[in-house]
Coordinates of C-alpha atoms in Angstrom, one line a residue:
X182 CA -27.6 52.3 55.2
X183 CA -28.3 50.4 52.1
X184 CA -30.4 52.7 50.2
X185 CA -27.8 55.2 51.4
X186 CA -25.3 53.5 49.2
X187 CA -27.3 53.1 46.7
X188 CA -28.5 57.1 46.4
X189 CA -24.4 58.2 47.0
X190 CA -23.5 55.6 44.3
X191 CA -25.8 57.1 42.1
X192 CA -24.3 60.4 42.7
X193 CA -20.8 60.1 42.7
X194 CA -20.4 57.5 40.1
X195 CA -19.2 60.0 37.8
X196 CA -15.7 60.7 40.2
X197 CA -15.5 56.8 40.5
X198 CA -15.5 56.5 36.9
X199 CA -11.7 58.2 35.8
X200 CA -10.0 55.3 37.7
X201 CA -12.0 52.5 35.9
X202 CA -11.3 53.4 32.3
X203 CA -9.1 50.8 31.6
X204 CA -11.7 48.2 32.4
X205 CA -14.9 50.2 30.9
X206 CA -12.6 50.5 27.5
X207 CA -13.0 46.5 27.4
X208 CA -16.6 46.1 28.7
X209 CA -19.0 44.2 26.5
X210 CA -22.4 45.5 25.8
X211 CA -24.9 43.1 26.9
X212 CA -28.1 44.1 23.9
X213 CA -31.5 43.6 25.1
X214 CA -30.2 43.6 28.9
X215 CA -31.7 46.4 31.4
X216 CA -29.2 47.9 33.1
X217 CA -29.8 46.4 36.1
X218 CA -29.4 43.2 34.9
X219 CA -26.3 43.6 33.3
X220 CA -25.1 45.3 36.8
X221 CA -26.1 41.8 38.0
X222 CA -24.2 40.2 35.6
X223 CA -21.0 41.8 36.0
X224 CA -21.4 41.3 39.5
X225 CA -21.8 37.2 39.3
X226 CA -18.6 37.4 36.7
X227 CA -16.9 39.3 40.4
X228 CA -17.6 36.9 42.5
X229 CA -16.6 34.3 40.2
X230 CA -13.2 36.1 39.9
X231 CA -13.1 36.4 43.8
X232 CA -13.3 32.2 43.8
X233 CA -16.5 32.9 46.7
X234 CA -19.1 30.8 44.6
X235 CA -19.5 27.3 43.1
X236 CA -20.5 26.6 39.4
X237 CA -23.8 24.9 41.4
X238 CA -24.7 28.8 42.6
X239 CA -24.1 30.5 39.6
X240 CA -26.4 28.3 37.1
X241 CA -29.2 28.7 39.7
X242 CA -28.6 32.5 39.7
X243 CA -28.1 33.3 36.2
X244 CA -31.3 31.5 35.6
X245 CA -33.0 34.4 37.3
X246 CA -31.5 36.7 35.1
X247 CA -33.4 38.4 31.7
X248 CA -32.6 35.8 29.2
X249 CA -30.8 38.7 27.2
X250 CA -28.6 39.9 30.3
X251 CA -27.4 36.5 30.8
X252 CA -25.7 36.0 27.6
X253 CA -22.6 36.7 27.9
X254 CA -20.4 36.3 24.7
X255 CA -16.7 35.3 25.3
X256 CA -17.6 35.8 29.5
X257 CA -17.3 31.8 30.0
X258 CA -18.1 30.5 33.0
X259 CA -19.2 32.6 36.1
X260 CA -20.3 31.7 39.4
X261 CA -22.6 33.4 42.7
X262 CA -25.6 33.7 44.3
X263 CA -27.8 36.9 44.1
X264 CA -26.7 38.1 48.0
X265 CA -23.4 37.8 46.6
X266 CA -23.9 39.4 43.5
X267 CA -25.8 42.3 44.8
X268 CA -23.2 43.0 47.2
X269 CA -20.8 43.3 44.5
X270 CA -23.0 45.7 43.0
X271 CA -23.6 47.8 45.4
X272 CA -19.4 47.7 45.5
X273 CA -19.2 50.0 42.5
X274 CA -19.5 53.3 44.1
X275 CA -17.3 52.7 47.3
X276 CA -14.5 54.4 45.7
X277 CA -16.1 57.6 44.9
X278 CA -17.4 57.4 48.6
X279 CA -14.2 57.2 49.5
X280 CA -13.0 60.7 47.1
X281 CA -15.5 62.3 48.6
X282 CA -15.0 61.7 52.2
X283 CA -11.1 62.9 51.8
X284 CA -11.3 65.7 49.3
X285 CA -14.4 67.6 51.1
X286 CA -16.5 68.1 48.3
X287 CA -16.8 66.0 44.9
X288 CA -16.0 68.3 41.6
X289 CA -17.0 65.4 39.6
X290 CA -20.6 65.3 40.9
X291 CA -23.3 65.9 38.2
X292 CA -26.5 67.5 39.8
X293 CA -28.6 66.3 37.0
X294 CA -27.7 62.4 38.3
X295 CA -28.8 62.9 41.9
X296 CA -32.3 64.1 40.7
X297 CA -32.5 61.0 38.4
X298 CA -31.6 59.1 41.2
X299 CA -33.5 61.0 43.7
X300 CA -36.6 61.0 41.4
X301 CA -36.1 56.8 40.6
X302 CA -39.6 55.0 41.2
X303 CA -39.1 51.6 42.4
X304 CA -41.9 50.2 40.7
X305 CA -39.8 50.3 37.7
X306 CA -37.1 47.9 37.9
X307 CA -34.4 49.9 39.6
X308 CA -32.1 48.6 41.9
X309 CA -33.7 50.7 44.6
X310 CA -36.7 47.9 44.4
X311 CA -34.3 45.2 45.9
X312 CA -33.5 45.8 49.3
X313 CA -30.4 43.8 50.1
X314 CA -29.1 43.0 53.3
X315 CA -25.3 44.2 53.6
X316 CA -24.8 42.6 57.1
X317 CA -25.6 39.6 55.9
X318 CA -24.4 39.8 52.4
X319 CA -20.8 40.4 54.3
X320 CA -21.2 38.0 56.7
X321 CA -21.9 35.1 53.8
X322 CA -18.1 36.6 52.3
X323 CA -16.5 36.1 55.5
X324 CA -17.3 32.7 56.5
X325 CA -16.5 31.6 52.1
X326 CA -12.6 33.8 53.5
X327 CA -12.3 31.5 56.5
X328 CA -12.8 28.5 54.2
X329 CA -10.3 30.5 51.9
X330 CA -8.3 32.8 53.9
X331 CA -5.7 32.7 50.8
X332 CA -8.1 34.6 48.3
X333 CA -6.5 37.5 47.6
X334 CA -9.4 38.9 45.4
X335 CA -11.9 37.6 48.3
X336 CA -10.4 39.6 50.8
X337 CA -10.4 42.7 48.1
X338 CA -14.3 42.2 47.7
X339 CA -14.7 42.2 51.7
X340 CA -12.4 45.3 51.9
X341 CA -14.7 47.0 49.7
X342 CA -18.1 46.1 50.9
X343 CA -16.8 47.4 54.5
X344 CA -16.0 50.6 52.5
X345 CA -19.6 50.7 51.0
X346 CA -21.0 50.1 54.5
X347 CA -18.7 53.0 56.4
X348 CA -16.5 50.2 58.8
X349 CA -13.6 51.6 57.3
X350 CA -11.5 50.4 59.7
X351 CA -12.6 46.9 58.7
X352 CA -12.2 47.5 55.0
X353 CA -8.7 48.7 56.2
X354 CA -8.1 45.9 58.0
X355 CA -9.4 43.5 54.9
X356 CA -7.6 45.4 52.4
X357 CA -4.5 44.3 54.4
X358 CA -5.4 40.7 53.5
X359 CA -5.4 40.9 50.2
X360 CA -2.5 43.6 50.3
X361 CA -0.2 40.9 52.2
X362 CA -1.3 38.0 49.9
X363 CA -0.4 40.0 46.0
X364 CA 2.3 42.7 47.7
X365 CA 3.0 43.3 44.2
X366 CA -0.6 43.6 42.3
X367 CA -0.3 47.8 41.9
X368 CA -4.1 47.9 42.1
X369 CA -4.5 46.3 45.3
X370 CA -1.7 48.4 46.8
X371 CA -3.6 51.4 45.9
X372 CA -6.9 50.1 47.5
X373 CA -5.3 49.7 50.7
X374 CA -3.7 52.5 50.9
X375 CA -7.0 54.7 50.2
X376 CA -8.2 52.6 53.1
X377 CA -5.3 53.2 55.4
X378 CA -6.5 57.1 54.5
X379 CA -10.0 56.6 55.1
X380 CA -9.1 54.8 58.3
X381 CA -6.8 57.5 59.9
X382 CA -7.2 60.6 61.7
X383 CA -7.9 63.2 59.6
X384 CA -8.6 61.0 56.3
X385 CA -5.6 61.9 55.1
X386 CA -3.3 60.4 52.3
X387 CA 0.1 61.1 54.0
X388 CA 2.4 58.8 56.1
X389 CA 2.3 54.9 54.9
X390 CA -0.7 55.8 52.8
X391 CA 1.1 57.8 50.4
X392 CA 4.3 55.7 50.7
X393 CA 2.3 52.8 49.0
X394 CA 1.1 54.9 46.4
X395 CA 4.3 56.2 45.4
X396 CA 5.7 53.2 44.9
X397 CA 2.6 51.8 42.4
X398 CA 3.5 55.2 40.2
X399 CA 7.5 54.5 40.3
X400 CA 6.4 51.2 39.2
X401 CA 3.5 52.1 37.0
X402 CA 3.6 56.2 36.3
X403 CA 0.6 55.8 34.6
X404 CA -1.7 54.4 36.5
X405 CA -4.5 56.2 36.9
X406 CA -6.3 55.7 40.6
X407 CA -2.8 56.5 41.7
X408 CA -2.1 59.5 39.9
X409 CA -5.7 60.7 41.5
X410 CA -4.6 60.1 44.6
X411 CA -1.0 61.6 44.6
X412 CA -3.2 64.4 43.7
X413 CA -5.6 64.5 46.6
X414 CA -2.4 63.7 49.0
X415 CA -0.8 67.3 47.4
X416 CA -3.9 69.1 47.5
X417 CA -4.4 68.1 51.0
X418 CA -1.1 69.5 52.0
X419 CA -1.6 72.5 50.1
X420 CA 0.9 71.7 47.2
X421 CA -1.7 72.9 44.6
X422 CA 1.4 72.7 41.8
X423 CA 1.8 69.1 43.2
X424 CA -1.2 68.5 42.7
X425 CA -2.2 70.0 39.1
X426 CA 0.8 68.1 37.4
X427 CA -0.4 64.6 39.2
X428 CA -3.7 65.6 37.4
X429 CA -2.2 67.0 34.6
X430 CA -1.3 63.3 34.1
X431 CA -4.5 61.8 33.7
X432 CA -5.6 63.7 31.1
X433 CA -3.8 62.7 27.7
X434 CA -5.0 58.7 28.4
X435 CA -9.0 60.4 28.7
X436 CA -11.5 61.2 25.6
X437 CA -11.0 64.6 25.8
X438 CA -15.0 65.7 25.6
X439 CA -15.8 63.0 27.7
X440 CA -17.3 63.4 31.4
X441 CA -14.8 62.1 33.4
X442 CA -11.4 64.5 31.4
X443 CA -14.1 67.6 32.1
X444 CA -13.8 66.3 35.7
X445 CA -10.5 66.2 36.0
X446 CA -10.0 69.8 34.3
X447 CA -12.3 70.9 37.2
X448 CA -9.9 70.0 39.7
X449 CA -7.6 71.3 38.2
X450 CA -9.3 74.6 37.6
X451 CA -10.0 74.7 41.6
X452 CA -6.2 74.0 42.3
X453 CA -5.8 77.1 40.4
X454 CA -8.1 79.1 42.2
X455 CA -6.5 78.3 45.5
X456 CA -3.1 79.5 44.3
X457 CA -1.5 76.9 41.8
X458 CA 0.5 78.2 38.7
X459 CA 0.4 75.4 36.7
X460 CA -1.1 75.1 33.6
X461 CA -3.2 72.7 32.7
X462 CA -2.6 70.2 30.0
X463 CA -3.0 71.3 26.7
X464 CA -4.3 67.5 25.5
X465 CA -6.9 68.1 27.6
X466 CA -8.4 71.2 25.6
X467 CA -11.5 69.5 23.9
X468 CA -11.0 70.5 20.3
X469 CA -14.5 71.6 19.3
X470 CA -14.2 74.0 21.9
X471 CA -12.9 77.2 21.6
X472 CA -11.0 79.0 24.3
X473 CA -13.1 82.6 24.1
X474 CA -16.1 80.3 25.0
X475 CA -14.8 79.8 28.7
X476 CA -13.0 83.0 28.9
X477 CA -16.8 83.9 28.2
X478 CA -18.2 82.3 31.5
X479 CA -15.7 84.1 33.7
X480 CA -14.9 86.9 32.3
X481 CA -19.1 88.3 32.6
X482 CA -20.2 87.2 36.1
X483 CA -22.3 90.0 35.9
X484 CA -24.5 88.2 33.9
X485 CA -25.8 86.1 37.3
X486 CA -25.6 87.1 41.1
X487 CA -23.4 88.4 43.1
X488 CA -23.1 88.2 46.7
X489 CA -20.8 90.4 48.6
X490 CA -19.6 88.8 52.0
X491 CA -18.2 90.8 55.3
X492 CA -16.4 88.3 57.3
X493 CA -15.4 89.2 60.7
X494 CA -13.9 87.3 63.7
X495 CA -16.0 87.5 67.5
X496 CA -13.6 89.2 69.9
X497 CA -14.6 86.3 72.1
X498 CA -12.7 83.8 69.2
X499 CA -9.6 86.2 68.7
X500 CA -7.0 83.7 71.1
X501 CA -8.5 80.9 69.3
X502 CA -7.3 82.1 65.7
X503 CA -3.9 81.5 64.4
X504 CA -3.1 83.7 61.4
X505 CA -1.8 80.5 59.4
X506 CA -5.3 78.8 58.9
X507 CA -7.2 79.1 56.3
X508 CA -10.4 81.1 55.7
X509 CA -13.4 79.5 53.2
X510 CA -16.0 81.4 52.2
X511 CA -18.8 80.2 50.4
X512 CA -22.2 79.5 49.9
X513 CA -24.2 76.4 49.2
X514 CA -27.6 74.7 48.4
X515 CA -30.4 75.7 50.9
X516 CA -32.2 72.5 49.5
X517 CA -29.3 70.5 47.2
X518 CA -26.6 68.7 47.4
X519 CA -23.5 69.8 49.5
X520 CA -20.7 70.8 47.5
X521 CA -20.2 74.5 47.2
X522 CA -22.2 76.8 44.2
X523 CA -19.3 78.6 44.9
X524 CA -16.3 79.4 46.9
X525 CA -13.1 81.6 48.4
X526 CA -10.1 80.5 49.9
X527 CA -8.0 83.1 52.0
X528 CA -5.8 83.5 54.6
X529 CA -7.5 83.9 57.9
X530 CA -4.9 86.3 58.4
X531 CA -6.7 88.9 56.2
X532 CA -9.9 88.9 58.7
X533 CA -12.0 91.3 58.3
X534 CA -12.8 90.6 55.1
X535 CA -14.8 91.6 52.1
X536 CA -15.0 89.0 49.4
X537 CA -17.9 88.0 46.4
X538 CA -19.3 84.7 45.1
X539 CA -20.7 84.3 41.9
X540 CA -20.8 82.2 39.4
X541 CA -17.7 82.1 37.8
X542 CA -16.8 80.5 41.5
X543 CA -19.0 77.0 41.1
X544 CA -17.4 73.7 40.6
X545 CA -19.5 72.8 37.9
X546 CA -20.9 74.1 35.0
X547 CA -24.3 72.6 35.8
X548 CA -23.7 73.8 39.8
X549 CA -23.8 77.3 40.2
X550 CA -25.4 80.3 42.3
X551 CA -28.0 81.2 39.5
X552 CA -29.5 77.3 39.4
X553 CA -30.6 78.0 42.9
X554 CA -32.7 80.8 45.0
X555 CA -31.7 80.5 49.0
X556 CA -28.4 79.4 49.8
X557 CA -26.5 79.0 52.6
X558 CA -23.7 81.3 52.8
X559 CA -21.0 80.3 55.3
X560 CA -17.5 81.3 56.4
X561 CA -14.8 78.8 58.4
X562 CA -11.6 78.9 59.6
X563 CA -9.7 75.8 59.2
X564 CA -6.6 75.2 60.8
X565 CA -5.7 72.3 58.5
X566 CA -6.5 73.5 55.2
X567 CA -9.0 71.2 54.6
X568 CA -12.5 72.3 53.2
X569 CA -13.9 69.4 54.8
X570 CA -15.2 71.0 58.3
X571 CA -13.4 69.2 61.1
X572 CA -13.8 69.7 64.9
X573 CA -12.3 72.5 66.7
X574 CA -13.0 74.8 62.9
X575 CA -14.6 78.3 63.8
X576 CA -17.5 79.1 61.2
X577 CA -20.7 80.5 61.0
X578 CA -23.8 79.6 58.7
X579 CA -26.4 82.2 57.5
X580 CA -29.5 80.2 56.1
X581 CA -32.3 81.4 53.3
X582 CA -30.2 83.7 51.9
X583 CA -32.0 85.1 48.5
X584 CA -29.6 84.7 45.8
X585 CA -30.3 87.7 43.7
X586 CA -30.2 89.9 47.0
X587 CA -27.7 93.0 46.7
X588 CA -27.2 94.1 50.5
X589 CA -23.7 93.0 51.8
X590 CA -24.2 89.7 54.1
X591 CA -22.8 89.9 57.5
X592 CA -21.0 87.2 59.1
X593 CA -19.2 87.1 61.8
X594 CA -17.8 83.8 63.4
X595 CA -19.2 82.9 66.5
X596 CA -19.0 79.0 66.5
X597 CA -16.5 76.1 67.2
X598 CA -17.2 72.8 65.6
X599 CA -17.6 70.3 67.6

């Protein structure tokens, strides 16, 4: 499970990132430090923050640290021990866990990151080196909370480390904690309430969930984590409009070349595609780029392949489908990650159906049909809308599909999720 978190932190750091802005405008560069290191750093400046440590813990840890990593200018004093710290660490990516676990597929992922990661050699320095012990990394936290049972920002750290681990009803439970202790700290309110989604049936951000976070943006309209996740909760429902003006929001307080606004735009883009008429945000426009250069990409598909799908319905599935679901289509990695190269949302009403991916269809730039050559090419009726595959979805999957093949691909689904 650990190197699990690890790897998935790796990849998804990028979708993690928009929500932490703020905090990486104000981060110090540590010169001379590895990267690791620093990580280690930040994370024994956490705990200290969380109140979980003694000044006795710290100065044995830091003295552990590379001499360069462990100054700190202006930092003053921080406390933990290296369990602690590594925990902490390893917190990082738990909210991109968490994007990806209720939106189906992360936009923000950058392929080129999950080879890096993938590719890592532990002999040289990485994290992946350090096997850490989550079970009992937690277990250290909650014995320092029942010491503590006041520490708001203790009870935020457990919350978190459940997250990282997959107990989300734990983190949900932790989360609570904190929530109860600092009703009023915005960013808290938000954490809980992605854990009250995580926790729930479906993953989705609707009932209390979305209550909390409504009332963070009538207090702070800006904030960003919340904006993201108004957006989610709309795209969820199908509100693609909804959804495209919460992101639409995001974008004016983002570099507009940077990583994370290209992100955003990308969601924004695939609201589109499933039927919203929103615009996006003009701020967002990077200005060194002009607009024939994507009108480029999409208007000349040609250019890569193009696979024409026939999607048809077994007779022995026909009282199972209700003409209100929805109907994806698209085709993935035969060895890659598992977000789609590209995609098709439909009615399941229009069954049979004749539709083509290509690469004007991929959710990244970097992600498309052409980078790859066998996909899997599947179809699947969802009665809630969700592109996340839930049980009781009728689909079918047709493996080592040759991307540059021009014969039509049958598919006709024959198969319940379980």
């Amino acid at each position: 499970m650990t190197m699990f978190v690890i790897l998935v932190g790796a990849m998804l750091v990028v979708a993690l990132a928009f929500p932490l802005v703020p905090l990486l405008r104000h981060r110090q560069a540590l010169p001379g430090a590895s990267d690791a290191d620093a990580r280690k750093l930040k994370a024994l400046n956490d705990a200290l923050s969380a109140g979980v440590i003694d000044d006795t813990e710290y100065q044995a840890k830091l003295a552990t640290l590379a001499p360069a990593a462990a100054v700190s200018p202006g930092s003053g004093g921080a406390r933990g021990s290296l369990l602690v710290s590594l925990l902490v660490a390893l917190l990082v990516p738990a909210g991109a866990i968490v994007l990806y676990s209720l939106n189906g597929d992360p936009r923000a992922l950058d392929p080129t990151r999950i080879a890096a990661s993938a590719d890592q050699d532990p002999a040289s320095g990485g994290d992946a080196a350090q096997p850490v012990d989550m079970d009992q990394a937690i277990a250290g936290l909650v014995a320092k909370l029942e010491a503590n049972p006041d520490n708001a920002n203790g009870w935020a750290l457990l919350g978190r480390a459940y997250q990282a681990t997959g107990k989300f009803a734990e983190s949900r439970d932790a989360l609570k904690r904190a929530y109860e202790l600092e009703p009023d700290n915005n960013d808290l309110t938000v954490e809980y309430a992605q854990a009250l989604a995580l926790s729930g049936e479906g993953r989705r951000i609707a009932g209390e969930s979305r209550e909390l976070i409504e009332r963070v943006l009538k207090a702070d309209p800006g904030h960003q984590r919340a904006l993201w996740l108004i957006g989610i909760s709309d795209y969820q429902a199908g509100d693609y409009n909804a959804a495209i003006t919460a992101w639409n929001q995001l974008l004016p307080g983002l570099p507009p070349e940077s990583d994370i606004a290209k992100s955003v735009r990308e969601q924004i883009a695939d609201a589109q595609r499933l039927g919203g008429t929103v615009a996006i945000a003009e701020v967002a426009a990077p200005p060194t780029a002009p607009a024939p250069s994507s009108n480029k990409e999409t208007a000349s598909p040609a250019a890569g392949p193009a696979l024409t799908v026939k999607v048809s319905l077994d007779p022995s599935l026909s009282g199972r489908l209700d003409p209100a679901a929805t109907l994806f289509v698209f085709a993935r990695a035969e060895n890659g990650p598992p977000m789609p190269l590209a995609i098709q949302r439909l009615s399941a009403a229009k069954l049979p159906v004749t539709v083509t991916l290509d690469d004007s269809m991929g959710m990244l730039p970097s992600m498309k049909l052409s980078m790859f050559p066998k996909v899997i090419v599947g179809a699947r009726i969802s009665r809630s809308g969700n592109a996340l595959a839930q049980s009781g979805d009728l689909q079918v999957l047709a493996n080592g599909i040759d991307v540059a093949r021009k014969q039509p691909i049958d598919l006709v689904i024959d198969s319940v999720v379980p």
